Amino acid sequence: MTVGSGTVSFQRVRETNLGVVLRTVRELSPCSRAAVASATGLNKTTVSSLVADLMARGLVRETGRNSRQRVGRPGVLLALDDSSIAAVGLEVNVDYLSVVAVDLLQRELVSRHVPFDARSAGARECARHIAHTLSAMAADPGLSGRTVVGVSVAVPALIDDGTVTHAPNLGWRDVPLRGLLSDLLREAGMEGVPVRVDNDANLGAVAEYRVGSFAGTADLVYLTGEVGIGAGLLVGGEPLRGSSGFAGEVGHLSLVPDGPECACGRRGCLEALAGIGTILRGAVPDLVPDRPLSGDDVARLVEAAVERARGGDATAVGALERAGTWLGRGLAMLINVTNPGLVVLGGYFVPMGPWLLPNCRAEAVASSFAPGAGGCRVELSSLGLSAAARGGATAMIHSLDAGLLPLPEPRAPAVPTAPDPA
């Protein structure tokens, strides 16, 4: 082994160990260095050095001494430093951009929802708009003094290694979005910030698992309720992506072979039967314009449909209830295959939930093989239209803990302290 490769190997081991210690402090906080050493199997001297490194980078801080320790000198307690970094998630959808920044404790720092017609803008112009939005957000006072450790972008599309291979509702094909954004962010003064691109439903599922109302449910499905329908699948807390990352395209399950045409070119897809556009055309037919719906159209018409349903309008209620039945049939297929403990309906499905849920739940049970849909619950998201953006931001924090992202540069020299005696 050459000296160079040995240096790289040593550095990689240290980066991995830094992630291990960071993750352990998160799990045990407040905790002593001795407790970290015991939990990780690393020796106390190594832990002391790693903790000093993390403190110099603004990721860990000391919080005082353990007053409950009865033997020996009380150990100094450690906690995450939630004042130093930010992770950013951004969702691109047909009619809006949603951006969320979180701190090391995954608490929201800044959130923005920007109406934007991504479909009409096209991929290149959308990438420029995303870069501008991210640059403006990085300058927000809420992020002052923080290092942005990564940006995750959610797209309603098939994604392959940062490239949007097919986004039918956006009209994009083979767009190297990660590369485009990296170049544009470099021009905007955010050089070196890691960029990731993922499917919006996958990141919505991550958000539900980490910070949603049912956080901690390891086997769940998140169903987007946007212009398109996608499913994010978690099995044991990890996204189920498939061999090429294309798992979860439930919106293009064909339920009626000779049914209405879908945006994907096929017929009778779940999206064509219960997508937002179909629901609106059924619920408020007199208000839907004779053209593709813009972002402003969708938000306005959803509000109108909900208002009419609240007033007992038979046309609106009937359209929502039919959509709930189709959603239940589509979900039954996922329940039969993956046996989740929870299905969460997100996006525009949430305000329509009171009329969607009864038929959706009943049909999911009736069409599932296992009695009672295998115990699966169907609930509404509490994260609104920011679920995928929130999931992207929290996924970056998870990657930081796992040693999969570059740590921020030290703010001060690392000064190891003596290992705790306890």
Coordinates of C-alpha atoms in Angstrom, one line a residue:
M1 CA 0.0 0.0 0.0
T2 CA 1.4 3.4 -0.9
V3 CA 1.6 6.2 1.6
G4 CA -1.1 8.1 -0.3
S5 CA -3.6 5.3 -0.2
G6 CA -2.8 4.7 3.4
T7 CA -3.5 8.4 4.2
V8 CA -6.8 8.2 2.3
S9 CA -7.7 5.0 4.1
F10 CA -6.9 6.5 7.5
Q11 CA -8.9 9.6 6.7
R12 CA -11.9 7.6 5.6
V13 CA -11.8 5.5 8.8
R14 CA -11.6 8.7 10.9
E15 CA -14.5 10.2 9.0
T16 CA -16.6 7.1 9.6
N17 CA -15.7 7.2 13.3
L18 CA -16.7 10.8 13.5
G19 CA -20.1 9.9 12.1
V20 CA -20.4 7.0 14.6
V21 CA -19.7 9.3 17.5
L22 CA -22.0 12.0 16.2
R23 CA -24.8 9.5 15.8
T24 CA -24.1 8.1 19.3
V25 CA -24.3 11.5 20.9
R26 CA -27.6 12.1 19.1
E27 CA -29.0 8.8 20.5
L28 CA -27.6 9.1 24.1
S29 CA -27.6 12.9 24.6
P30 CA -26.8 14.2 27.2
C31 CA -24.0 11.7 27.7
S32 CA -20.4 11.5 28.8
R33 CA -17.4 10.6 26.7
A34 CA -17.2 7.4 28.7
A35 CA -20.7 6.5 27.7
V36 CA -19.9 7.1 24.0
A37 CA -16.8 4.9 24.3
S38 CA -18.9 2.1 25.9
A39 CA -21.6 2.3 23.3
T40 CA -19.3 2.4 20.3
G41 CA -16.5 0.1 21.4
L42 CA -13.9 2.8 20.7
N43 CA -11.3 3.4 23.3
K44 CA -11.6 6.5 25.5
T45 CA -8.6 8.3 24.1
T46 CA -9.9 7.9 20.5
V47 CA -13.4 9.1 21.6
S48 CA -11.8 12.1 23.3
S49 CA -10.0 13.0 20.1
L50 CA -13.1 12.5 17.9
V51 CA -15.3 14.6 20.3
A52 CA -12.7 17.4 20.2
D53 CA -12.8 17.3 16.4
L54 CA -16.6 17.4 16.4
M55 CA -16.6 20.3 18.8
A56 CA -14.2 22.2 16.7
R57 CA -16.5 21.7 13.7
G58 CA -19.5 23.1 15.7
L59 CA -21.4 19.8 15.8
V60 CA -21.0 18.8 19.5
R61 CA -20.9 20.9 22.7
E62 CA -20.4 20.3 26.4
T63 CA -23.4 20.9 28.6
G64 CA -22.1 20.6 32.1
R65 CA -21.2 17.7 34.4
N66 CA -23.3 14.6 35.4
S67 CA -24.6 15.5 38.9
R68 CA -26.1 12.0 39.2
Q69 CA -22.8 10.2 38.9
R70 CA -22.0 8.6 42.3
V71 CA -18.5 7.2 41.7
G72 CA -15.4 9.2 40.7
R73 CA -15.2 12.7 39.3
P74 CA -18.5 13.6 37.4
G75 CA -18.1 13.2 33.7
V76 CA -18.6 16.2 31.4
L77 CA -21.9 15.7 29.4
L78 CA -22.1 16.1 25.7
A79 CA -25.0 17.2 23.4
L80 CA -25.4 18.1 19.7
D81 CA -24.7 21.7 18.9
D82 CA -27.8 22.8 17.1
S83 CA -26.5 26.3 16.2
S84 CA -23.9 25.6 13.5
I85 CA -25.2 23.8 10.4
A86 CA -28.3 23.6 8.2
A87 CA -29.5 21.0 5.8
V88 CA -31.8 22.1 3.0
G89 CA -34.6 20.1 1.2
L90 CA -36.4 21.4 -1.9
E91 CA -39.4 19.9 -3.7
V92 CA -40.1 20.6 -7.3
N93 CA -43.7 20.0 -8.3
V94 CA -45.9 20.9 -11.3
D95 CA -47.2 24.0 -9.6
Y96 CA -44.8 25.0 -6.8
L97 CA -41.4 24.9 -5.2
S98 CA -41.3 24.1 -1.4
V99 CA -38.1 24.6 0.6
V100 CA -37.3 23.7 4.1
A101 CA -34.1 24.1 6.1
V102 CA -33.5 22.2 9.4
D103 CA -30.8 22.2 12.1
L104 CA -28.8 19.3 13.4
L105 CA -31.7 18.3 15.6
Q106 CA -34.0 18.2 12.5
R107 CA -35.9 21.2 13.7
E108 CA -37.2 23.6 11.1
L109 CA -35.3 26.8 10.7
V110 CA -36.8 28.3 7.5
S111 CA -39.6 27.2 5.3
R112 CA -40.9 28.7 2.0
H113 CA -43.6 27.7 -0.4
V114 CA -43.2 29.4 -3.8
P115 CA -45.9 29.2 -6.5
F116 CA -44.0 28.2 -9.8
D117 CA -45.2 26.7 -13.0
A118 CA -42.4 24.2 -13.4
R119 CA -44.1 22.4 -16.3
S120 CA -44.2 25.5 -18.5
A121 CA -40.8 26.7 -17.5
G122 CA -39.0 23.6 -18.7
A123 CA -36.1 21.8 -17.1
R124 CA -33.3 24.2 -17.6
E125 CA -35.2 27.3 -16.5
C126 CA -36.5 25.4 -13.6
A127 CA -33.0 24.5 -12.5
R128 CA -32.0 28.1 -12.7
H129 CA -35.1 29.0 -10.6
I130 CA -34.2 26.3 -8.0
A131 CA -30.6 27.6 -7.8
H132 CA -31.9 31.2 -7.3
T133 CA -34.3 30.0 -4.6
L134 CA -31.6 28.1 -2.8
S135 CA -29.2 31.0 -2.9
A136 CA -31.8 33.4 -1.6
M137 CA -32.6 31.0 1.2
A138 CA -29.0 30.6 2.2
A139 CA -28.9 34.4 2.8
D140 CA -32.0 34.2 5.1
P141 CA -31.4 35.6 8.6
G142 CA -32.6 32.3 10.0
L143 CA -29.5 30.6 8.5
S144 CA -27.1 33.3 9.5
G145 CA -23.7 31.9 10.6
R146 CA -24.7 28.3 9.6
T147 CA -22.9 26.1 7.2
V148 CA -25.2 24.4 4.6
V149 CA -24.0 20.8 4.7
G150 CA -26.2 19.6 1.8
V151 CA -29.1 20.2 -0.5
S152 CA -31.7 17.5 -1.4
V153 CA -34.0 18.0 -4.3
A154 CA -37.3 16.0 -4.6
V155 CA -38.9 15.6 -8.1
P156 CA -42.0 13.7 -9.1
A157 CA -40.0 11.5 -11.4
L158 CA -38.0 8.4 -12.1
I159 CA -34.4 9.2 -10.8
D160 CA -31.2 7.5 -11.8
D161 CA -28.0 8.7 -10.1
G162 CA -29.0 12.4 -10.0
T163 CA -30.6 12.3 -13.5
V164 CA -34.4 12.8 -14.0
T165 CA -35.0 10.0 -16.5
H166 CA -38.7 10.5 -16.9
A167 CA -41.1 13.0 -15.3
P168 CA -44.4 12.8 -17.3
N169 CA -46.2 15.5 -15.4
L170 CA -43.3 17.9 -15.8
G171 CA -42.6 16.9 -19.4
W172 CA -38.9 16.2 -18.6
R173 CA -36.7 13.4 -19.9
D174 CA -33.1 12.6 -19.2
V175 CA -32.3 15.8 -17.4
P176 CA -29.0 15.8 -15.5
L177 CA -30.5 17.8 -12.7
R178 CA -27.8 17.2 -10.0
G179 CA -25.0 18.3 -12.4
L180 CA -27.0 21.4 -13.6
L181 CA -27.7 22.5 -10.0
S182 CA -24.1 21.9 -8.8
D183 CA -22.9 24.1 -11.6
L184 CA -25.5 26.8 -11.0
L185 CA -24.9 26.8 -7.2
R186 CA -21.2 27.1 -7.8
E187 CA -21.9 30.3 -9.9
A188 CA -24.1 31.5 -7.0
G189 CA -21.3 31.2 -4.4
M190 CA -22.4 27.8 -3.0
E191 CA -19.5 25.8 -4.4
G192 CA -18.9 22.4 -2.9
V193 CA -22.3 22.0 -1.3
P194 CA -23.4 18.4 -2.0
V195 CA -26.5 18.0 -4.1
R196 CA -28.8 15.0 -4.2
V197 CA -31.8 14.3 -6.3
D198 CA -34.5 11.8 -5.3
N199 CA -38.1 10.9 -5.9
D200 CA -40.6 13.1 -4.1
A201 CA -42.6 10.2 -2.7
N202 CA -39.5 8.5 -1.3
L203 CA -38.6 11.7 0.6
G204 CA -42.2 12.2 1.7
A205 CA -42.0 8.7 3.3
V206 CA -38.7 9.6 5.0
A207 CA -40.3 12.7 6.5
E208 CA -43.2 10.8 7.8
Y209 CA -40.9 8.2 9.4
R210 CA -38.6 10.8 11.0
V211 CA -40.8 13.8 11.9
G212 CA -44.4 13.1 11.0
S213 CA -47.4 12.5 13.3
F214 CA -46.6 8.7 13.1
A215 CA -42.8 9.0 13.3
G216 CA -41.1 5.8 14.1
T217 CA -43.5 3.6 12.0
A218 CA -40.8 1.6 10.2
D219 CA -43.0 0.0 7.5
L220 CA -45.1 2.6 5.8
V221 CA -46.3 4.0 2.5
Y222 CA -46.5 7.7 1.7
L223 CA -48.9 8.5 -1.1
T224 CA -48.4 11.9 -2.8
G225 CA -51.5 13.9 -3.5
E226 CA -50.1 16.2 -6.2
V227 CA -51.0 16.4 -9.9
G228 CA -49.4 12.9 -10.1
I229 CA -49.6 10.0 -7.6
G230 CA -46.5 8.3 -6.4
A231 CA -45.8 6.1 -3.4
G232 CA -42.8 6.2 -1.1
L233 CA -42.3 2.8 0.5
L234 CA -40.3 2.2 3.7
V235 CA -39.5 -1.3 4.8
G236 CA -37.8 -1.5 8.2
G237 CA -37.3 2.2 8.1
E238 CA -35.3 2.2 4.8
P239 CA -36.7 3.2 1.4
L240 CA -37.6 0.4 -1.0
R241 CA -36.1 1.6 -4.3
G242 CA -35.9 -1.5 -6.4
S243 CA -33.0 -2.5 -8.6
S244 CA -33.0 0.7 -10.6
G245 CA -34.6 3.1 -8.1
F246 CA -38.0 3.0 -9.8
A247 CA -40.1 1.4 -7.1
G248 CA -43.3 3.1 -5.9
E249 CA -44.9 4.2 -9.2
V250 CA -48.3 3.2 -7.9
G251 CA -49.9 6.0 -9.9
H252 CA -49.3 4.0 -13.0
L253 CA -50.9 0.8 -11.9
S254 CA -53.5 0.0 -14.5
L255 CA -56.8 -0.6 -12.7
V256 CA -59.1 -0.4 -15.8
P257 CA -57.5 -1.5 -19.0
D258 CA -59.9 0.5 -21.2
G259 CA -60.2 3.4 -18.7
P260 CA -59.3 7.1 -19.2
E261 CA -56.0 8.0 -20.7
C262 CA -53.2 8.8 -18.4
A263 CA -50.4 11.4 -18.8
C264 CA -48.0 8.5 -19.1
G265 CA -49.8 7.4 -22.3
R266 CA -51.4 4.3 -20.9
R267 CA -55.1 3.9 -19.9
G268 CA -56.9 3.3 -16.7
C269 CA -54.0 4.2 -14.4
L270 CA -54.7 5.0 -10.8
E271 CA -53.5 8.6 -11.5
A272 CA -56.1 8.9 -14.3
L273 CA -58.8 7.7 -12.0
A274 CA -57.9 9.4 -8.7
G275 CA -55.3 12.1 -9.5
I276 CA -56.0 15.7 -8.5
G277 CA -56.8 16.7 -12.0
T278 CA -59.4 14.0 -12.4
I279 CA -60.9 14.8 -9.0
L280 CA -61.2 18.5 -9.8
R281 CA -62.8 17.9 -13.2
G282 CA -65.4 15.7 -11.4
A283 CA -65.9 17.9 -8.4
V284 CA -66.0 21.4 -9.9
P285 CA -66.5 20.8 -13.6
D286 CA -67.9 24.3 -14.2
L287 CA -64.7 25.9 -12.8
V288 CA -62.0 23.8 -14.5
P289 CA -60.5 25.6 -17.5
D290 CA -60.2 24.0 -20.9
R291 CA -56.4 23.8 -20.8
P292 CA -53.7 22.2 -18.7
L293 CA -54.1 23.3 -15.1
S294 CA -51.5 25.8 -13.8
G295 CA -50.3 25.9 -10.2
D296 CA -52.6 28.7 -9.3
D297 CA -55.5 26.7 -10.8
V298 CA -54.9 23.6 -8.7
A299 CA -54.7 25.4 -5.4
R300 CA -57.8 27.5 -6.2
L301 CA -59.8 24.6 -7.4
V302 CA -58.9 22.3 -4.5
E303 CA -60.2 25.0 -2.2
A304 CA -63.4 25.3 -4.2
A305 CA -64.0 21.5 -4.3
V306 CA -63.5 21.3 -0.5
E307 CA -65.8 24.2 0.1
R308 CA -68.5 22.7 -2.0
A309 CA -68.1 19.3 -0.3
R310 CA -68.5 21.0 3.1
G311 CA -71.7 22.5 1.8
G312 CA -73.0 19.1 0.8
D313 CA -72.8 19.6 -2.9
A314 CA -73.6 16.1 -4.4
T315 CA -71.3 16.5 -7.4
A316 CA -68.3 17.4 -5.3
V317 CA -68.9 14.8 -2.7
G318 CA -69.5 12.1 -5.3
A319 CA -66.2 12.9 -7.1
L320 CA -64.3 12.8 -3.9
E321 CA -65.9 9.6 -2.7
R322 CA -65.2 7.9 -6.1
A323 CA -61.6 8.9 -5.9
G324 CA -61.4 7.5 -2.4
T325 CA -62.6 4.1 -3.7
W326 CA -60.0 4.0 -6.5
L327 CA -57.3 5.0 -4.0
G328 CA -58.3 2.1 -1.8
R329 CA -58.1 -0.3 -4.6
G330 CA -54.7 0.9 -5.6
L331 CA -53.5 0.8 -2.0
A332 CA -54.8 -2.8 -1.6
M333 CA -52.2 -3.9 -4.2
L334 CA -49.4 -2.2 -2.2
I335 CA -50.7 -3.7 1.0
N336 CA -50.8 -7.2 -0.5
V337 CA -47.2 -6.9 -1.7
T338 CA -45.5 -4.9 1.2
N339 CA -47.8 -5.3 4.2
P340 CA -47.1 -1.9 5.7
G341 CA -48.4 -0.9 9.1
L342 CA -49.4 2.6 7.9
V343 CA -50.4 4.4 4.7
V344 CA -50.2 8.2 4.8
L345 CA -52.0 10.3 2.3
G346 CA -50.2 13.6 1.6
G347 CA -50.4 16.8 -0.5
Y348 CA -53.8 17.9 -1.8
F349 CA -55.3 14.7 -0.5
V350 CA -55.1 16.1 3.0
P351 CA -57.8 18.8 2.7
M352 CA -60.0 16.4 0.8
G353 CA -59.4 13.7 3.4
P354 CA -62.8 13.8 5.2
W355 CA -64.5 12.6 1.9
L356 CA -61.7 10.4 0.6
L357 CA -60.8 8.4 3.7
P358 CA -64.1 6.5 4.4
N359 CA -64.2 4.8 1.0
C360 CA -60.4 4.5 0.8
R361 CA -60.2 2.7 4.1
A362 CA -63.2 0.5 3.3
E363 CA -61.9 -0.5 -0.2
A364 CA -58.4 -1.1 1.0
V365 CA -59.8 -3.6 3.5
A366 CA -62.2 -5.2 1.0
S367 CA -59.6 -5.6 -1.7
S368 CA -56.7 -6.8 0.4
F369 CA -56.0 -10.5 0.9
A370 CA -55.1 -10.3 4.6
P371 CA -58.1 -9.8 6.9
G372 CA -58.4 -6.1 7.9
A373 CA -55.8 -5.1 5.4
G374 CA -53.2 -6.8 7.6
G375 CA -53.7 -4.2 10.3
C376 CA -52.7 -1.4 8.0
R377 CA -54.0 2.0 9.0
V378 CA -54.7 4.8 6.4
E379 CA -54.2 8.3 7.8
L380 CA -53.6 11.9 6.7
S381 CA -50.2 13.6 6.7
S382 CA -49.7 16.6 9.0
L383 CA -46.7 17.9 7.0
G384 CA -48.7 19.6 4.2
L385 CA -47.1 20.4 0.9
S386 CA -43.6 20.5 2.5
A387 CA -43.4 16.8 3.3
A388 CA -40.9 15.9 0.5
A389 CA -38.8 19.0 1.2
R390 CA -38.7 18.1 4.9
G391 CA -37.8 14.6 4.1
G392 CA -34.9 15.7 1.9
A393 CA -33.5 18.0 4.6
T394 CA -33.8 15.3 7.3
A395 CA -32.2 12.7 4.9
M396 CA -29.2 15.0 4.6
I397 CA -28.9 15.1 8.4
H398 CA -29.1 11.3 8.5
S399 CA -26.3 11.1 5.9
L400 CA -24.2 13.4 8.0
D401 CA -24.6 11.1 11.0
A402 CA -23.7 8.1 8.8
G403 CA -20.5 9.7 7.6
L404 CA -21.8 10.0 4.0
L405 CA -21.4 13.7 3.8
P406 CA -18.4 15.9 4.2
L407 CA -18.3 17.4 7.7
P408 CA -18.1 21.2 8.0
E409 CA -14.6 22.6 8.2
P410 CA -13.3 23.2 11.8
R411 CA -14.1 26.6 13.2
A412 CA -11.3 26.3 15.7
P413 CA -8.4 24.0 16.4
A414 CA -9.4 20.7 17.9
V415 CA -8.2 20.5 21.6
P416 CA -8.6 16.9 23.0
T417 CA -9.4 16.7 26.6
A418 CA -8.4 13.9 29.0
P419 CA -10.8 11.0 28.8
D420 CA -13.5 10.9 31.5
P421 CA -12.5 8.7 34.4
A422 CA -16.0 7.2 34.6

